[in-house]
């Protein structure tokens, strides 16, 4: 380890990493309600609050809807805020999630991905993320415990940036990461303060002030509504370059880099590529190393920023590849393929002939195993060779659906 | 359309001292409450019942602010003196 950065290695779960990342960011107000698999975050934050490490107002709320309303109001009053939820909790705060985005409140929330109401499943899946996809929040997805702590800290730079002012949701896979213990290089408080201090030099955003007649979220007259939505969409576009820039600044201080919107793994000379997100990417990278040893030019494109959709980066990195397999841990009801596959399909023309296929796997804790990934790579290679390959494969399901 | 026509800010912030961002809900109205000053007993129940709180006390009676009154008719329904009549907007054109 270099001498420039002081290192502090600790073994911790993904949830603990999220709680420490939030604490290091010095929030003014934390309001959250426990839900599996996020509960440990709240327990850790309560512990930090009790022992004086977290100097924040902790609001004990009776449910997630109140949690989001509390942090949104505190954010509009000028505070730095944090909350965390998962699955049913995210759905229970849905109206407030939309309101926070509409108010452009720079809330930072961790969502520990879990399957979503409809069928009760205490298991991993990104369906909760998909259920709030069009809420107007920025979505970041972390792959491992180190990336969780770093992404939570980064989320504040993005949400509170004067040019952005959009709430940020940090996603990571429940169970696979929430309870996985890994070595994490915990950033020092001094470095986090330095990294976030850029926000102090920006123009002050409008805040609620007692006694002042300033309001937020007023009844939008028709053209005013259009104006706000247009501004919001433009801010989402700006967030793409912004996270790339923030990632560089992060790297200057912490000497770790994630590539901003997307991360490429052995991608540049790859003929066939898998596109994925979250914890599955660790396994995919391992399989890619195995297959590379046997001479197969395969790579990974990891989606780190899912909203706004990093279309320009995806086109830049995927253009001209022989075949691309998109792995979704969620469903887009009404479309045969997964959500990320379906969205990437919209850029078929710009991808200049790169063929795309959809893999649905990892739903409700069905493990995305090395065997499964090898199968996906084989099928993507078949597609590259012009063989007849089904458009959509449910990798862990029955043979008729393309699985085992 | 100017990018900052209605809001100087990124979010939906408005300053009530300079400009109150509000909907012209009075334009939604098909009937308006007309108060008979002779019958009004100044009890103020209409002001209490008004869902959007725009009925204000005048010298001789209570009156709704027609910029905002949607014409729901609750004041007319609740008035114990039956001093309020809902009249079609067509009568005022």
Short mmCIF file of C-alpha atoms in Angstrom, two decimals:
data_model
loop_
_atom_site.label_atom_id
_atom_site.label_comp_id
_atom_site.label_asym_id
_atom_site.label_seq_id
_atom_site.Cartn_x
_atom_site.Cartn_y
_atom_site.Cartn_z
CA UNK A 1 0.00 0.00 0.00
CA UNK A 2 1.27 3.42 -0.89
CA UNK A 3 2.36 5.96 1.68
CA UNK A 4 0.08 8.75 0.48
CA UNK A 5 -3.14 7.24 1.75
CA UNK A 6 -3.49 6.07 5.27
CA UNK A 7 -5.08 2.63 5.22
CA UNK A 8 -7.42 1.14 7.71
CA UNK A 9 -8.38 -2.40 6.71
CA UNK A 10 -11.31 -3.99 8.47
CA UNK A 11 -13.48 -7.03 7.84
CA UNK A 12 -17.13 -6.08 7.62
CA UNK A 13 -20.46 -6.88 6.01
CA UNK A 14 -21.91 -4.86 3.15
CA UNK A 15 -24.47 -3.41 5.54
CA UNK A 16 -21.76 -2.32 7.96
CA UNK A 17 -19.89 -0.75 5.05
CA UNK A 18 -23.01 1.22 4.11
CA UNK A 19 -23.50 2.39 7.71
CA UNK A 20 -19.85 3.45 8.04
CA UNK A 21 -19.97 5.18 4.64
CA UNK A 22 -23.00 7.14 5.79
CA UNK A 23 -21.43 7.99 9.16
CA UNK A 24 -18.21 9.21 7.52
CA UNK A 25 -20.32 11.53 5.34
CA UNK A 26 -21.55 13.27 8.52
CA UNK A 27 -25.32 13.34 7.92
CA UNK A 28 -27.42 15.78 9.97
CA UNK A 29 -30.53 13.64 9.99
CA UNK A 30 -31.04 9.88 9.71
CA UNK A 31 -34.54 8.40 9.62
CA UNK A 32 -35.08 4.77 8.74
CA UNK A 33 -37.17 1.73 9.52
CA UNK A 34 -35.68 -1.76 9.71
CA UNK A 35 -36.41 -4.38 7.04
CA UNK A 36 -34.60 -7.51 5.94
CA UNK A 37 -31.91 -7.45 4.55
CA UNK A 38 -31.22 -3.80 5.42
CA UNK A 39 -31.81 -3.97 9.21
CA UNK A 40 -28.14 -4.19 10.15
CA UNK A 41 -27.51 -0.74 8.63
CA UNK A 42 -29.96 0.82 11.06
CA UNK A 43 -28.59 -1.20 13.96
CA UNK A 44 -25.06 -0.06 13.17
CA UNK A 45 -26.11 3.58 12.77
CA UNK A 46 -27.97 3.44 16.08
CA UNK A 47 -24.86 2.03 17.71
CA UNK A 48 -22.67 4.77 16.22
CA UNK A 49 -25.21 7.34 17.39
CA UNK A 50 -25.29 5.90 20.89
CA UNK A 51 -21.52 5.85 21.27
CA UNK A 52 -21.08 9.35 19.87
CA UNK A 53 -19.48 8.47 16.54
CA UNK A 54 -22.53 9.66 14.60
CA UNK A 55 -23.47 13.24 15.42
CA UNK A 56 -26.86 13.22 13.73
CA UNK A 57 -30.51 13.53 14.60
CA UNK A 58 -31.84 9.94 14.55
CA UNK A 59 -35.58 9.88 13.99
CA UNK A 60 -37.32 6.68 15.04
CA UNK A 61 -40.17 6.43 12.56
CA UNK A 62 -43.17 4.11 12.45
CA UNK A 63 -42.61 3.09 8.85
CA UNK A 64 -40.72 3.75 5.65
CA UNK A 65 -43.18 6.31 4.33
CA UNK A 66 -42.44 8.50 7.34
CA UNK A 67 -38.73 7.82 6.99
CA UNK A 68 -38.65 9.22 3.46
CA UNK A 69 -40.91 12.17 4.33
CA UNK A 70 -38.70 12.99 7.33
CA UNK A 71 -35.43 12.92 5.42
CA UNK A 72 -36.94 14.79 2.47
CA UNK A 73 -38.12 17.61 4.76
CA UNK A 74 -34.78 17.70 6.57
CA UNK A 75 -33.00 17.81 3.22
CA UNK A 76 -35.17 20.71 2.04
CA UNK A 77 -34.30 22.48 5.31
CA UNK A 78 -30.65 22.27 4.28
CA UNK A 79 -29.56 19.14 6.10
CA UNK A 80 -27.49 16.26 4.83
CA UNK A 81 -29.65 13.17 5.21
CA UNK A 82 -29.46 9.41 5.05
CA UNK A 83 -31.95 6.59 4.98
CA UNK A 84 -31.95 2.97 3.91
CA UNK A 85 -34.58 0.46 2.94
CA UNK A 86 -35.36 -2.60 0.86
CA UNK A 87 -38.15 -4.23 -1.10
CA UNK A 88 -41.51 -3.80 0.69
CA UNK A 89 -40.11 -0.80 2.55
CA UNK A 90 -39.20 0.90 -0.71
CA UNK A 91 -42.67 0.26 -2.06
CA UNK A 92 -44.28 1.55 1.14
CA UNK A 93 -42.46 4.89 0.70
CA UNK A 94 -43.14 5.07 -3.04
CA UNK A 95 -45.14 8.33 -3.06
CA UNK A 96 -42.51 10.01 -0.91
CA UNK A 97 -39.74 8.66 -3.16
CA UNK A 98 -41.44 10.40 -6.09
CA UNK A 99 -41.99 13.58 -4.06
CA UNK A 100 -38.33 13.75 -3.00
CA UNK A 101 -37.30 13.57 -6.65
CA UNK A 102 -39.88 16.18 -7.67
CA UNK A 103 -38.68 18.51 -4.93
CA UNK A 104 -35.10 17.88 -6.09
CA UNK A 105 -34.18 17.09 -2.49
CA UNK A 106 -30.60 15.71 -2.44
CA UNK A 107 -31.49 12.69 -0.32
CA UNK A 108 -29.09 9.74 -0.22
CA UNK A 109 -30.73 6.36 0.33
CA UNK A 110 -29.32 2.86 0.34
CA UNK A 111 -31.64 0.24 -1.13
CA UNK A 112 -30.51 -3.28 -0.36
CA UNK A 113 -31.93 -5.16 -3.34
CA UNK A 114 -34.56 -7.75 -2.53
CA UNK A 115 -37.45 -9.25 -4.45
CA UNK A 116 -40.54 -7.10 -4.47
CA UNK A 117 -44.12 -7.50 -3.25
CA UNK A 118 -46.45 -9.59 -5.34
CA UNK A 119 -44.89 -12.80 -4.16
CA UNK A 120 -43.39 -12.76 -0.70
CA UNK A 121 -39.73 -13.56 -1.09
CA UNK A 122 -37.09 -12.90 1.52
CA UNK A 123 -34.38 -13.21 -1.10
CA UNK A 124 -32.17 -11.23 -3.42
CA UNK A 125 -33.16 -9.71 -6.75
CA UNK A 126 -33.16 -6.27 -8.32
CA UNK A 127 -36.92 -6.10 -8.84
CA UNK A 128 -37.32 -3.44 -6.12
CA UNK A 129 -34.87 -1.26 -8.02
CA UNK A 130 -36.83 -1.74 -11.22
CA UNK A 131 -40.10 -0.82 -9.46
CA UNK A 132 -38.70 2.69 -8.78
CA UNK A 133 -36.74 2.97 -12.03
CA UNK A 134 -38.71 5.93 -13.38
CA UNK A 135 -38.95 7.84 -10.11
CA UNK A 136 -36.41 10.46 -11.18
CA UNK A 137 -33.71 9.31 -8.76
CA UNK A 138 -30.12 8.63 -9.73
CA UNK A 139 -29.32 4.94 -9.31
CA UNK A 140 -25.85 3.64 -8.49
CA UNK A 141 -25.13 -0.08 -8.11
CA UNK A 142 -22.23 -1.47 -6.05
CA UNK A 143 -20.48 -4.79 -6.65
CA UNK A 144 -18.73 -5.48 -3.34
CA UNK A 145 -18.36 -4.18 0.21
CA UNK A 146 -15.53 -1.78 -0.70
CA UNK A 147 -17.59 -0.32 -3.50
CA UNK A 148 -20.57 0.04 -1.14
CA UNK A 149 -18.70 2.27 1.32
CA UNK A 150 -17.11 4.27 -1.51
CA UNK A 151 -20.38 4.64 -3.43
CA UNK A 152 -22.31 5.91 -0.40
CA UNK A 153 -19.70 8.64 0.10
CA UNK A 154 -19.69 9.42 -3.63
CA UNK A 155 -23.50 9.62 -3.64
CA UNK A 156 -23.38 12.75 -1.47
CA UNK A 157 -21.04 14.49 -3.91
CA UNK A 158 -23.46 13.71 -6.71
CA UNK A 159 -26.80 14.39 -4.98
CA UNK A 160 -25.73 17.65 -3.35
CA UNK A 161 -23.80 18.99 -6.33
CA UNK A 162 -25.33 22.36 -7.23
CA UNK A 163 -25.53 21.34 -10.91
CA UNK A 164 -27.37 18.12 -10.06
CA UNK A 165 -29.62 18.35 -6.94
CA UNK A 166 -31.21 14.97 -7.54
CA UNK A 167 -31.66 12.26 -4.89
CA UNK A 168 -29.38 9.26 -5.19
CA UNK A 169 -30.22 5.63 -4.43
CA UNK A 170 -27.29 3.29 -3.82
CA UNK A 171 -28.20 -0.30 -4.63
CA UNK A 172 -26.47 -3.50 -3.70
CA UNK A 173 -27.59 -7.13 -3.69
CA UNK A 174 -29.31 -8.21 -0.52
CA UNK A 175 -28.01 -11.42 1.12
CA UNK A 176 -25.09 -11.75 -1.35
CA UNK A 177 -23.57 -8.46 -0.17
CA UNK A 178 -25.61 -7.32 2.81
CA UNK A 179 -24.36 -10.20 4.96
CA UNK A 180 -21.11 -10.96 3.14
CA UNK A 181 -18.01 -10.11 5.18
CA UNK A 182 -15.08 -8.80 3.18
CA UNK A 183 -11.94 -6.80 3.81
CA UNK A 184 -12.69 -3.11 3.37
CA UNK A 185 -10.19 -0.27 3.29
CA UNK A 186 -12.14 2.20 5.43
CA UNK A 187 -11.51 5.77 4.31
CA UNK A 188 -10.22 8.13 6.96
CA UNK A 189 -12.54 10.83 8.24
CA UNK A 190 -9.99 13.43 7.15
CA UNK A 191 -10.04 12.21 3.55
CA UNK A 192 -13.84 11.95 3.42
CA UNK A 193 -14.11 15.50 4.78
CA UNK A 194 -11.66 16.64 2.11
CA UNK A 195 -13.54 14.80 -0.64
CA UNK A 196 -16.90 16.26 0.41
CA UNK A 197 -15.54 19.76 1.15
CA UNK A 198 -15.93 20.66 -2.55
CA UNK A 199 -19.65 20.99 -1.82
CA UNK A 200 -18.95 23.84 0.63
CA UNK A 201 -17.52 25.97 -2.19
CA UNK A 202 -20.68 25.72 -4.29
CA UNK A 203 -23.55 28.23 -4.34
CA UNK A 204 -26.00 27.65 -1.51
CA UNK A 205 -29.14 25.80 -2.59
CA UNK A 206 -32.55 27.16 -1.61
CA UNK A 207 -33.69 25.87 1.76
CA UNK A 208 -36.74 26.09 4.01
CA UNK A 209 -36.18 28.77 6.64
CA UNK A 210 -38.45 29.33 9.65
CA UNK A 211 -40.26 32.65 9.34
CA UNK A 212 -39.53 33.02 5.64
CA UNK A 213 -42.30 32.70 3.09
CA UNK A 214 -40.41 30.27 0.91
CA UNK A 215 -42.05 27.03 -0.08
CA UNK A 216 -41.13 23.94 -2.03
CA UNK A 217 -43.39 21.63 -3.93
CA UNK A 218 -46.09 24.22 -4.55
CA UNK A 219 -49.00 23.22 -6.71
CA UNK A 220 -47.38 23.23 -10.14
CA UNK A 221 -49.23 25.18 -12.77
CA UNK A 222 -49.14 23.47 -16.13
CA UNK A 223 -46.16 25.16 -17.78
CA UNK A 224 -44.34 25.24 -14.46
CA UNK A 225 -44.68 21.48 -14.25
CA UNK A 226 -43.22 21.12 -17.73
CA UNK A 227 -40.36 23.47 -16.84
CA UNK A 228 -39.47 21.47 -13.72
CA UNK A 229 -39.58 18.14 -15.50
CA UNK A 230 -37.39 19.47 -18.31
CA UNK A 231 -34.86 20.79 -15.79
CA UNK A 232 -34.91 17.44 -13.99
CA UNK A 233 -34.21 15.54 -17.22
CA UNK A 234 -31.34 17.91 -18.04
CA UNK A 235 -29.88 17.39 -14.55
CA UNK A 236 -30.03 13.63 -15.10
CA UNK A 237 -28.04 14.08 -18.32
CA UNK A 238 -25.44 16.22 -16.50
CA UNK A 239 -25.11 13.53 -13.82
CA UNK A 240 -23.40 11.21 -16.33
CA UNK A 241 -20.28 13.36 -16.83
CA UNK A 242 -20.47 14.46 -13.22
CA UNK A 243 -20.01 10.98 -11.81
CA UNK A 244 -17.06 10.39 -14.14
CA UNK A 245 -15.48 13.59 -12.84
CA UNK A 246 -16.28 12.75 -9.20
CA UNK A 247 -14.78 9.29 -9.70
CA UNK A 248 -11.50 10.92 -10.83
CA UNK A 249 -11.48 13.20 -7.79
CA UNK A 250 -12.25 10.19 -5.60
CA UNK A 251 -9.29 8.39 -7.12
CA UNK A 252 -6.98 11.36 -6.43
CA UNK A 253 -7.79 11.22 -2.73
CA UNK A 254 -8.46 7.53 -2.06
CA UNK A 255 -6.38 5.98 -4.89
CA UNK A 256 -9.22 3.70 -5.94
CA UNK A 257 -11.24 4.18 -9.08
CA UNK A 258 -14.39 2.60 -10.45
CA UNK A 259 -14.68 4.16 -13.89
CA UNK A 260 -17.67 6.39 -13.14
CA UNK A 261 -20.79 5.38 -15.06
CA UNK A 262 -19.54 1.99 -16.17
CA UNK A 263 -16.58 -0.28 -15.49
CA UNK A 264 -14.99 -2.34 -18.21
CA UNK A 265 -13.23 -5.61 -17.39
CA UNK A 266 -10.91 -7.04 -20.09
CA UNK A 267 -13.24 -5.27 -22.46
CA UNK A 268 -11.18 -3.40 -25.04
CA UNK A 269 -10.03 -6.40 -27.12
CA UNK A 270 -13.02 -8.60 -26.28
CA UNK A 271 -15.08 -10.11 -29.10
CA UNK A 272 -17.98 -11.16 -26.91
CA UNK A 273 -19.17 -9.25 -23.85
CA UNK A 274 -21.45 -9.83 -20.90
CA UNK A 275 -23.23 -6.78 -19.48
CA UNK A 276 -24.16 -7.03 -15.81
CA UNK A 277 -24.45 -5.15 -12.54
CA UNK A 278 -23.94 -5.69 -8.83
CA UNK A 279 -22.46 -8.71 -7.09
CA UNK A 280 -22.74 -11.01 -10.12
CA UNK A 281 -19.86 -9.06 -11.68
CA UNK A 282 -17.32 -10.57 -9.27
CA UNK A 283 -18.22 -14.06 -10.44
CA UNK A 284 -18.31 -12.96 -14.07
CA UNK A 285 -14.77 -11.53 -13.76
CA UNK A 286 -13.52 -14.85 -12.35
CA UNK A 287 -15.07 -16.80 -15.21
CA UNK A 288 -13.68 -14.33 -17.74
CA UNK A 289 -10.17 -14.91 -16.35
CA UNK A 290 -10.68 -18.69 -16.75
CA UNK A 291 -11.95 -18.38 -20.31
CA UNK A 292 -9.23 -15.90 -21.29
CA UNK A 293 -6.61 -18.49 -20.25
CA UNK A 294 -8.18 -20.79 -22.81
CA UNK A 295 -7.92 -18.10 -25.48
CA UNK A 296 -11.47 -16.77 -25.56
CA UNK A 297 -11.64 -13.01 -25.94
CA UNK A 298 -14.48 -12.28 -23.54
CA UNK A 299 -15.04 -9.19 -21.41
CA UNK A 300 -17.46 -7.58 -18.98
CA UNK A 301 -19.18 -4.23 -19.00
CA UNK A 302 -20.46 -3.47 -15.51
CA UNK A 303 -23.28 -0.94 -15.22
CA UNK A 304 -22.53 1.20 -12.13
CA UNK A 305 -24.91 4.02 -12.92
CA UNK A 306 -28.28 2.67 -14.01
CA UNK A 307 -30.20 5.96 -13.90
CA UNK A 308 -29.44 8.04 -15.82
CA UNK A 309 -28.85 5.21 -18.31
CA UNK A 310 -25.20 5.43 -19.44
CA UNK A 311 -26.11 5.04 -23.11
CA UNK A 312 -23.15 6.97 -24.55
CA UNK A 313 -20.64 4.93 -22.54
CA UNK A 314 -22.37 1.67 -23.42
CA UNK A 315 -22.34 2.53 -27.11
CA UNK A 316 -18.69 3.61 -26.94
CA UNK A 317 -17.56 0.37 -25.27
CA UNK A 318 -19.90 -2.10 -26.99
CA UNK A 319 -19.97 -0.76 -30.54
CA UNK A 320 -18.74 -3.33 -33.02
CA UNK A 321 -18.53 -6.25 -30.56
CA UNK A 322 -19.56 -9.53 -32.17
CA UNK A 323 -22.17 -10.41 -29.54
CA UNK A 324 -23.39 -9.07 -26.22
CA UNK A 325 -25.21 -11.00 -23.50
CA UNK A 326 -27.08 -8.82 -21.02
CA UNK A 327 -27.64 -10.39 -17.59
CA UNK A 328 -30.67 -9.09 -15.69
CA UNK A 329 -31.52 -9.95 -12.09
CA UNK A 330 -35.03 -8.60 -12.61
CA UNK A 331 -37.95 -8.65 -15.01
CA UNK A 332 -39.62 -6.13 -17.29
CA UNK A 333 -43.18 -7.46 -17.30
CA UNK A 334 -44.61 -7.11 -20.78
CA UNK A 335 -41.20 -7.50 -22.36
CA UNK A 336 -39.68 -10.93 -22.95
CA UNK A 337 -36.16 -9.79 -22.13
CA UNK A 338 -34.84 -8.26 -18.92
CA UNK A 339 -34.96 -4.51 -18.23
CA UNK A 340 -31.32 -3.67 -18.97
CA UNK A 341 -31.41 -5.81 -22.11
CA UNK A 342 -34.59 -4.11 -23.29
CA UNK A 343 -33.11 -0.66 -22.70
CA UNK A 344 -29.84 -1.50 -24.43
CA UNK A 345 -31.86 -2.80 -27.38
CA UNK A 346 -33.00 0.78 -27.96
CA UNK A 347 -29.44 1.53 -29.10
CA UNK A 348 -29.12 -1.38 -31.55
CA UNK A 349 -28.51 0.98 -34.46
CA UNK A 350 -25.73 2.86 -32.65
CA UNK A 351 -24.12 -0.46 -31.67
CA UNK A 352 -23.45 -1.01 -35.37
CA UNK A 353 -24.41 -4.62 -35.77
CA UNK A 354 -23.51 -5.96 -32.33
CA UNK A 355 -26.01 -8.73 -31.61
CA UNK A 356 -27.77 -8.76 -28.25
CA UNK A 357 -29.31 -11.56 -26.18
CA UNK A 358 -31.00 -11.52 -22.79
CA UNK A 359 -30.19 -13.69 -19.77
CA UNK A 360 -32.49 -13.66 -16.76
CA UNK A 361 -30.83 -15.16 -13.71
CA UNK A 362 -30.30 -14.69 -10.00
CA UNK A 363 -33.95 -14.02 -9.25
CA UNK A 364 -35.02 -14.84 -5.68
CA UNK A 365 -31.54 -16.02 -4.62
CA UNK A 366 -31.03 -18.49 -7.46
CA UNK A 367 -27.24 -18.25 -7.51
CA UNK A 368 -25.59 -16.88 -10.63
CA UNK A 369 -22.95 -19.59 -10.55
CA UNK A 370 -19.73 -19.93 -12.54
CA UNK A 371 -21.48 -22.74 -14.42
CA UNK A 372 -24.36 -20.41 -15.32
CA UNK A 373 -21.98 -17.69 -16.47
CA UNK A 374 -20.03 -20.18 -18.59
CA UNK A 375 -23.31 -21.15 -20.22
CA UNK A 376 -24.13 -17.49 -20.90
CA UNK A 377 -20.69 -16.95 -22.43
CA UNK A 378 -21.09 -20.09 -24.58
CA UNK A 379 -24.46 -18.91 -25.84
CA UNK A 380 -23.13 -15.42 -26.55
CA UNK A 381 -20.27 -17.02 -28.51
CA UNK A 382 -22.83 -19.09 -30.45
CA UNK A 383 -24.65 -15.85 -31.28
CA UNK A 384 -21.35 -14.32 -32.45
CA UNK A 385 -20.88 -17.28 -34.77
CA UNK A 386 -24.30 -16.75 -36.28
CA UNK A 387 -25.92 -19.81 -34.68
CA UNK A 388 -29.59 -19.85 -33.81
CA UNK A 389 -29.80 -18.72 -30.17
CA UNK A 390 -33.00 -17.89 -28.26
CA UNK A 391 -33.46 -14.18 -27.61
CA UNK A 392 -34.20 -14.71 -23.92
CA UNK A 393 -32.90 -17.42 -21.59
CA UNK A 394 -34.00 -18.00 -17.99
CA UNK A 395 -30.68 -19.54 -17.05
CA UNK A 396 -31.66 -21.23 -13.76
CA UNK A 397 -35.10 -22.36 -14.90
CA UNK A 398 -36.30 -25.43 -16.83
CA UNK A 399 -34.96 -26.61 -20.18
CA UNK A 400 -37.95 -25.24 -22.10
CA UNK A 401 -37.01 -21.76 -20.90
CA UNK A 402 -33.39 -22.32 -21.87
CA UNK A 403 -32.19 -23.38 -18.42
CA UNK A 404 -30.88 -26.69 -17.11
CA UNK B 1 -40.31 28.63 -23.18
CA UNK B 2 -37.69 30.22 -20.95
CA UNK B 3 -35.85 27.70 -18.81
CA UNK B 4 -36.49 29.82 -15.69
CA UNK B 5 -39.90 31.25 -16.49
CA UNK B 6 -41.68 29.98 -13.41
CA UNK B 7 -38.86 28.92 -11.11
CA UNK B 8 -35.49 30.55 -10.55
CA UNK B 9 -34.37 27.33 -8.91
CA UNK B 10 -33.85 23.74 -10.01
CA UNK B 11 -36.63 22.55 -7.72
CA UNK B 12 -40.22 23.81 -7.29
CA UNK B 13 -39.35 26.65 -4.92
CA UNK B 14 -41.46 29.78 -4.72
CA UNK B 15 -41.20 32.96 -2.69
CA UNK B 16 -44.60 34.00 -1.43
CA UNK B 17 -43.42 37.56 -0.77
CA UNK B 18 -42.61 38.17 -4.41
CA UNK B 19 -44.89 35.79 -6.23
CA UNK B 20 -47.14 33.08 -4.92
CA UNK B 21 -47.07 30.14 -7.22
CA UNK B 22 -50.66 29.04 -7.17
CA UNK B 23 -53.19 27.49 -9.46
CA UNK B 24 -56.00 29.58 -10.88
CA UNK B 25 -58.49 27.13 -9.40
CA UNK B 26 -61.30 29.68 -9.78
CA UNK B 27 -61.30 28.89 -13.50
CA UNK B 28 -62.48 25.35 -12.71
CA UNK B 29 -65.78 26.66 -11.27
CA UNK B 30 -69.15 26.06 -12.91
CA UNK B 31 -71.22 27.62 -10.10
CA UNK B 32 -70.28 30.39 -7.69
CA UNK B 33 -71.56 31.10 -4.15
CA UNK B 34 -73.61 34.28 -3.96
CA UNK B 35 -74.26 35.61 -0.44
CA UNK B 36 -77.43 37.40 0.56
CA UNK B 37 -76.11 40.05 2.96
CA UNK B 38 -79.56 40.45 4.52
CA UNK B 39 -79.70 36.79 5.53
CA UNK B 40 -76.04 36.37 6.60
CA UNK B 41 -75.75 36.14 10.39
CA UNK B 42 -71.94 36.40 10.32
CA UNK B 43 -71.57 33.04 12.10
CA UNK B 44 -68.50 32.17 9.96
CA UNK B 45 -69.41 28.49 9.48
CA UNK B 46 -68.89 28.87 5.72
CA UNK B 47 -65.30 30.00 6.33
CA UNK B 48 -64.68 27.07 8.67
CA UNK B 49 -66.13 24.49 6.26
CA UNK B 50 -64.43 25.86 3.10
CA UNK B 51 -62.05 23.03 2.02
CA UNK B 52 -59.49 25.42 0.57
CA UNK B 53 -59.95 28.12 3.23
CA UNK B 54 -60.63 31.07 0.96
CA UNK B 55 -63.84 32.44 2.58
CA UNK B 56 -63.04 35.72 4.32
CA UNK B 57 -65.08 37.98 6.59
CA UNK B 58 -66.29 41.24 4.99
CA UNK B 59 -68.13 44.14 6.64
CA UNK B 60 -71.63 42.74 6.30
CA UNK B 61 -71.11 39.12 5.39
CA UNK B 62 -68.61 36.36 4.51
CA UNK B 63 -67.40 36.05 0.91
CA UNK B 64 -65.38 33.56 -1.07
CA UNK B 65 -62.27 34.69 -3.01
CA UNK B 66 -63.38 33.90 -6.56
CA UNK B 67 -59.76 33.63 -7.79
CA UNK B 68 -59.57 30.33 -5.96
CA UNK B 69 -63.17 29.21 -5.23
CA UNK B 70 -63.81 25.96 -7.17
CA UNK B 71 -67.55 26.20 -6.61
CA UNK B 72 -67.92 23.03 -4.54
CA UNK B 73 -70.99 24.41 -2.77
CA UNK B 74 -70.13 23.15 0.72
CA UNK B 75 -70.56 26.70 2.16
CA UNK B 76 -74.07 26.89 0.69
CA UNK B 77 -74.91 23.43 2.06
CA UNK B 78 -73.65 24.24 5.57
CA UNK B 79 -74.97 27.82 5.93
CA UNK B 80 -77.57 27.67 8.80
CA UNK B 81 -79.23 30.91 7.57
CA UNK B 82 -79.47 29.62 3.98
CA UNK B 83 -77.84 32.89 2.92
CA UNK B 84 -75.67 31.34 0.18
CA UNK B 85 -76.99 30.33 -3.25
CA UNK B 86 -74.93 28.55 -5.90
CA UNK B 87 -75.45 30.39 -9.21
CA UNK B 88 -74.34 29.14 -12.60
CA UNK B 89 -71.27 30.92 -14.01
CA UNK B 90 -73.26 31.38 -17.22
CA UNK B 91 -75.32 34.02 -15.40
CA UNK B 92 -72.24 36.24 -15.04
CA UNK B 93 -71.01 36.20 -18.64
#
